[in-house]
Amino acid sequence: LPAMNINLTGGHYLRVTVSLAICPDVVMEKPESFVSAPAKDLIVTTLSGNSMEVLGDPAGREKVKELLTERIAAVYPEEVYEIYFLEFVMK
C-alpha cells in the first residue's frame, strides 16, 4: 500500500507504509485488482488518535499492529494473514 499520513494526538502525525501479506494460495490475475480501500480505511481508523507515547513504545506499537492485523484479516478472510510496517515515522 502507498505511504499514508495519519493524525496523532497533540498535533503530531505518523507517516506509515503498510504491506499486506497475502495467503500463498490466493491467486490474483493482476495485483491492481486487489481492492485496497477497506485496508486503507482500517489503517487510518486504527492508528489515528493514538499518542506518540503509545506508538513510540515497542509494546504499544505491537499491540496496535496486532489489532490492525486482526481487523484487516477479518475484512479479507483467507486473503491477508499478516501486515508489515515498512515505514513508521512520527513527528
mmCIF file with all atom_site columns, C-alpha atoms in Angstrom:
data_model
loop_
_atom_site.group_PDB
_atom_site.id
_atom_site.type_symbol
_atom_site.label_atom_id
_atom_site.label_alt_id
_atom_site.label_comp_id
_atom_site.label_asym_id
_atom_site.label_entity_id
_atom_site.label_seq_id
_atom_site.pdbx_PDB_ins_code
_atom_site.Cartn_x
_atom_site.Cartn_y
_atom_site.Cartn_z
_atom_site.occupancy
_atom_site.B_iso_or_equiv
_atom_site.pdbx_formal_charge
_atom_site.auth_seq_id
_atom_site.auth_comp_id
_atom_site.auth_asym_id
_atom_site.auth_atom_id
_atom_site.pdbx_PDB_model_num
ATOM 1  C CA . LEU A 1 1  ? 0.000   0.000   0.000   1.00 0.00 ? 1  LEU A CA 1
ATOM 2  C CA . PRO A 1 2  ? 1.204   3.561   -0.554  1.00 0.00 ? 2  PRO A CA 1
ATOM 3  C CA . ALA A 1 3  ? 2.570   5.632   2.326   1.00 0.00 ? 3  ALA A CA 1
ATOM 4  C CA . MET A 1 4  ? -0.083  7.364   4.412   1.00 0.00 ? 4  MET A CA 1
ATOM 5  C CA . ASN A 1 5  ? -0.011  10.316  6.818   1.00 0.00 ? 5  ASN A CA 1
ATOM 6  C CA . ILE A 1 6  ? -2.095  9.736   9.950   1.00 0.00 ? 6  ILE A CA 1
ATOM 7  C CA . ASN A 1 7  ? -3.022  12.367  12.550  1.00 0.00 ? 7  ASN A CA 1
ATOM 8  C CA . LEU A 1 8  ? -1.980  11.544  16.094  1.00 0.00 ? 8  LEU A CA 1
ATOM 9  C CA . THR A 1 9  ? -2.858  13.318  19.340  1.00 0.00 ? 9  THR A CA 1
ATOM 10 C CA . GLY A 1 10 ? -1.130  16.538  20.344  1.00 0.00 ? 10 GLY A CA 1
ATOM 11 C CA . GLY A 1 11 ? -0.745  17.847  16.792  1.00 0.00 ? 11 GLY A CA 1
ATOM 12 C CA . HIS A 1 12 ? 1.655   15.059  15.813  1.00 0.00 ? 12 HIS A CA 1
ATOM 13 C CA . TYR A 1 13 ? 1.432   12.795  12.809  1.00 0.00 ? 13 TYR A CA 1
ATOM 14 C CA . LEU A 1 14 ? 2.583   9.382   11.663  1.00 0.00 ? 14 LEU A CA 1
ATOM 15 C CA . ARG A 1 15 ? 3.859   8.557   8.209   1.00 0.00 ? 15 ARG A CA 1
ATOM 16 C CA . VAL A 1 16 ? 3.303   4.845   7.747   1.00 0.00 ? 16 VAL A CA 1
ATOM 17 C CA . THR A 1 17 ? 3.673   2.386   4.902   1.00 0.00 ? 17 THR A CA 1
ATOM 18 C CA . VAL A 1 18 ? 1.942   -0.951  5.385   1.00 0.00 ? 18 VAL A CA 1
ATOM 19 C CA . SER A 1 19 ? 2.465   -4.110  3.372   1.00 0.00 ? 19 SER A CA 1
ATOM 20 C CA . LEU A 1 20 ? -0.176  -6.839  3.399   1.00 0.00 ? 20 LEU A CA 1
ATOM 21 C CA . ALA A 1 21 ? 0.937   -10.469 3.425   1.00 0.00 ? 21 ALA A CA 1
ATOM 22 C CA . ILE A 1 22 ? -1.322  -12.354 1.036   1.00 0.00 ? 22 ILE A CA 1
ATOM 23 C CA . CYS A 1 23 ? -2.019  -16.033 1.726   1.00 0.00 ? 23 CYS A CA 1
ATOM 24 C CA . PRO A 1 24 ? 0.045   -18.285 -0.568  1.00 0.00 ? 24 PRO A CA 1
ATOM 25 C CA . ASP A 1 25 ? -2.998  -19.987 -2.085  1.00 0.00 ? 25 ASP A CA 1
ATOM 26 C CA . VAL A 1 26 ? -4.552  -16.687 -3.239  1.00 0.00 ? 26 VAL A CA 1
ATOM 27 C CA . VAL A 1 27 ? -4.105  -16.146 -6.955  1.00 0.00 ? 27 VAL A CA 1
ATOM 28 C CA . MET A 1 28 ? -4.610  -12.683 -8.395  1.00 0.00 ? 28 MET A CA 1
ATOM 29 C CA . GLU A 1 29 ? -4.630  -12.246 -12.123 1.00 0.00 ? 29 GLU A CA 1
ATOM 30 C CA . LYS A 1 30 ? -3.429  -8.670  -11.689 1.00 0.00 ? 30 LYS A CA 1
ATOM 31 C CA . PRO A 1 31 ? -2.120  -7.090  -8.474  1.00 0.00 ? 31 PRO A CA 1
ATOM 32 C CA . GLU A 1 32 ? -4.111  -3.972  -9.427  1.00 0.00 ? 32 GLU A CA 1
ATOM 33 C CA . SER A 1 33 ? -7.318  -5.997  -8.968  1.00 0.00 ? 33 SER A CA 1
ATOM 34 C CA . PHE A 1 34 ? -6.842  -6.059  -5.181  1.00 0.00 ? 34 PHE A CA 1
ATOM 35 C CA . VAL A 1 35 ? -9.376  -3.693  -3.600  1.00 0.00 ? 35 VAL A CA 1
ATOM 36 C CA . SER A 1 36 ? -7.325  -1.825  -1.016  1.00 0.00 ? 36 SER A CA 1
ATOM 37 C CA . ALA A 1 37 ? -9.794  0.847   0.155   1.00 0.00 ? 37 ALA A CA 1
ATOM 38 C CA . PRO A 1 38 ? -11.074 -1.187  3.152   1.00 0.00 ? 38 PRO A CA 1
ATOM 39 C CA . ALA A 1 39 ? -7.491  -1.826  4.320   1.00 0.00 ? 39 ALA A CA 1
ATOM 40 C CA . LYS A 1 40 ? -6.564  1.844   3.966   1.00 0.00 ? 40 LYS A CA 1
ATOM 41 C CA . ASP A 1 41 ? -9.665  2.864   5.935   1.00 0.00 ? 41 ASP A CA 1
ATOM 42 C CA . LEU A 1 42 ? -8.803  0.424   8.731   1.00 0.00 ? 42 LEU A CA 1
ATOM 43 C CA . ILE A 1 43 ? -5.245  1.723   8.880   1.00 0.00 ? 43 ILE A CA 1
ATOM 44 C CA . VAL A 1 44 ? -6.477  5.298   9.277   1.00 0.00 ? 44 VAL A CA 1
ATOM 45 C CA . THR A 1 45 ? -9.190  4.495   11.819  1.00 0.00 ? 45 THR A CA 1
ATOM 46 C CA . THR A 1 46 ? -6.974  2.191   13.892  1.00 0.00 ? 46 THR A CA 1
ATOM 47 C CA . LEU A 1 47 ? -3.872  4.378   14.003  1.00 0.00 ? 47 LEU A CA 1
ATOM 48 C CA . SER A 1 48 ? -5.360  7.880   14.113  1.00 0.00 ? 48 SER A CA 1
ATOM 49 C CA . GLY A 1 49 ? -5.841  9.440   17.505  1.00 0.00 ? 49 GLY A CA 1
ATOM 50 C CA . ASN A 1 50 ? -3.078  7.397   19.128  1.00 0.00 ? 50 ASN A CA 1
ATOM 51 C CA . SER A 1 51 ? -0.340  9.219   21.009  1.00 0.00 ? 51 SER A CA 1
ATOM 52 C CA . MET A 1 52 ? 3.350   9.279   20.228  1.00 0.00 ? 52 MET A CA 1
ATOM 53 C CA . GLU A 1 53 ? 3.914   7.702   23.642  1.00 0.00 ? 53 GLU A CA 1
ATOM 54 C CA . VAL A 1 54 ? 1.788   4.657   22.788  1.00 0.00 ? 54 VAL A CA 1
ATOM 55 C CA . LEU A 1 55 ? 3.201   4.194   19.292  1.00 0.00 ? 55 LEU A CA 1
ATOM 56 C CA . GLY A 1 56 ? 6.761   5.025   20.375  1.00 0.00 ? 56 GLY A CA 1
ATOM 57 C CA . ASP A 1 57 ? 6.740   2.195   22.888  1.00 0.00 ? 57 ASP A CA 1
ATOM 58 C CA . PRO A 1 58 ? 7.582   -1.172  21.253  1.00 0.00 ? 58 PRO A CA 1
ATOM 59 C CA . ALA A 1 59 ? 4.882   -2.982  23.266  1.00 0.00 ? 59 ALA A CA 1
ATOM 60 C CA . GLY A 1 60 ? 2.269   -0.348  22.403  1.00 0.00 ? 60 GLY A CA 1
ATOM 61 C CA . ARG A 1 61 ? 3.181   -0.412  18.712  1.00 0.00 ? 61 ARG A CA 1
ATOM 62 C CA . GLU A 1 62 ? 2.993   -4.224  18.688  1.00 0.00 ? 62 GLU A CA 1
ATOM 63 C CA . LYS A 1 63 ? -0.429  -4.146  20.346  1.00 0.00 ? 63 LYS A CA 1
ATOM 64 C CA . VAL A 1 64 ? -1.730  -1.699  17.726  1.00 0.00 ? 64 VAL A CA 1
ATOM 65 C CA . LYS A 1 65 ? -0.183  -3.825  14.960  1.00 0.00 ? 65 LYS A CA 1
ATOM 66 C CA . GLU A 1 66 ? -1.918  -6.953  16.295  1.00 0.00 ? 66 GLU A CA 1
ATOM 67 C CA . LEU A 1 67 ? -5.254  -5.117  16.426  1.00 0.00 ? 67 LEU A CA 1
ATOM 68 C CA . LEU A 1 68 ? -4.769  -3.805  12.894  1.00 0.00 ? 68 LEU A CA 1
ATOM 69 C CA . THR A 1 69 ? -3.806  -7.266  11.619  1.00 0.00 ? 69 THR A CA 1
ATOM 70 C CA . GLU A 1 70 ? -6.905  -8.757  13.229  1.00 0.00 ? 70 GLU A CA 1
ATOM 71 C CA . ARG A 1 71 ? -9.189  -6.122  11.702  1.00 0.00 ? 71 ARG A CA 1
ATOM 72 C CA . ILE A 1 72 ? -7.694  -6.359  8.221   1.00 0.00 ? 72 ILE A CA 1
ATOM 73 C CA . ALA A 1 73 ? -7.722  -10.185 8.260   1.00 0.00 ? 73 ALA A CA 1
ATOM 74 C CA . ALA A 1 74 ? -11.422 -10.052 9.196   1.00 0.00 ? 74 ALA A CA 1
ATOM 75 C CA . VAL A 1 75 ? -12.184 -7.901  6.135   1.00 0.00 ? 75 VAL A CA 1
ATOM 76 C CA . TYR A 1 76 ? -10.026 -10.060 3.846   1.00 0.00 ? 76 TYR A CA 1
ATOM 77 C CA . PRO A 1 77 ? -10.647 -13.592 5.182   1.00 0.00 ? 77 PRO A CA 1
ATOM 78 C CA . GLU A 1 78 ? -8.408  -16.216 3.636   1.00 0.00 ? 78 GLU A CA 1
ATOM 79 C CA . GLU A 1 79 ? -6.588  -13.479 1.686   1.00 0.00 ? 79 GLU A CA 1
ATOM 80 C CA . VAL A 1 80 ? -4.487  -11.486 4.189   1.00 0.00 ? 80 VAL A CA 1
ATOM 81 C CA . TYR A 1 81 ? -2.809  -13.151 7.151   1.00 0.00 ? 81 TYR A CA 1
ATOM 82 C CA . GLU A 1 82 ? -0.276  -10.554 8.358   1.00 0.00 ? 82 GLU A CA 1
ATOM 83 C CA . ILE A 1 83 ? 0.723   -6.924  7.979   1.00 0.00 ? 83 ILE A CA 1
ATOM 84 C CA . TYR A 1 84 ? 4.158   -5.363  7.996   1.00 0.00 ? 84 TYR A CA 1
ATOM 85 C CA . PHE A 1 85 ? 5.143   -1.801  8.807   1.00 0.00 ? 85 PHE A CA 1
ATOM 86 C CA . LEU A 1 86 ? 7.675   -0.844  6.138   1.00 0.00 ? 86 LEU A CA 1
ATOM 87 C CA . GLU A 1 87 ? 7.840   2.786   7.223   1.00 0.00 ? 87 GLU A CA 1
ATOM 88 C CA . PHE A 1 88 ? 6.834   4.165   10.624  1.00 0.00 ? 88 PHE A CA 1
ATOM 89 C CA . VAL A 1 89 ? 7.924   7.767   11.217  1.00 0.00 ? 89 VAL A CA 1
ATOM 90 C CA . MET A 1 90 ? 6.338   10.022  13.832  1.00 0.00 ? 90 MET A CA 1
ATOM 91 C CA . LYS A 1 91 ? 6.735   13.769  14.120  1.00 0.00 ? 91 LYS A CA 1
#
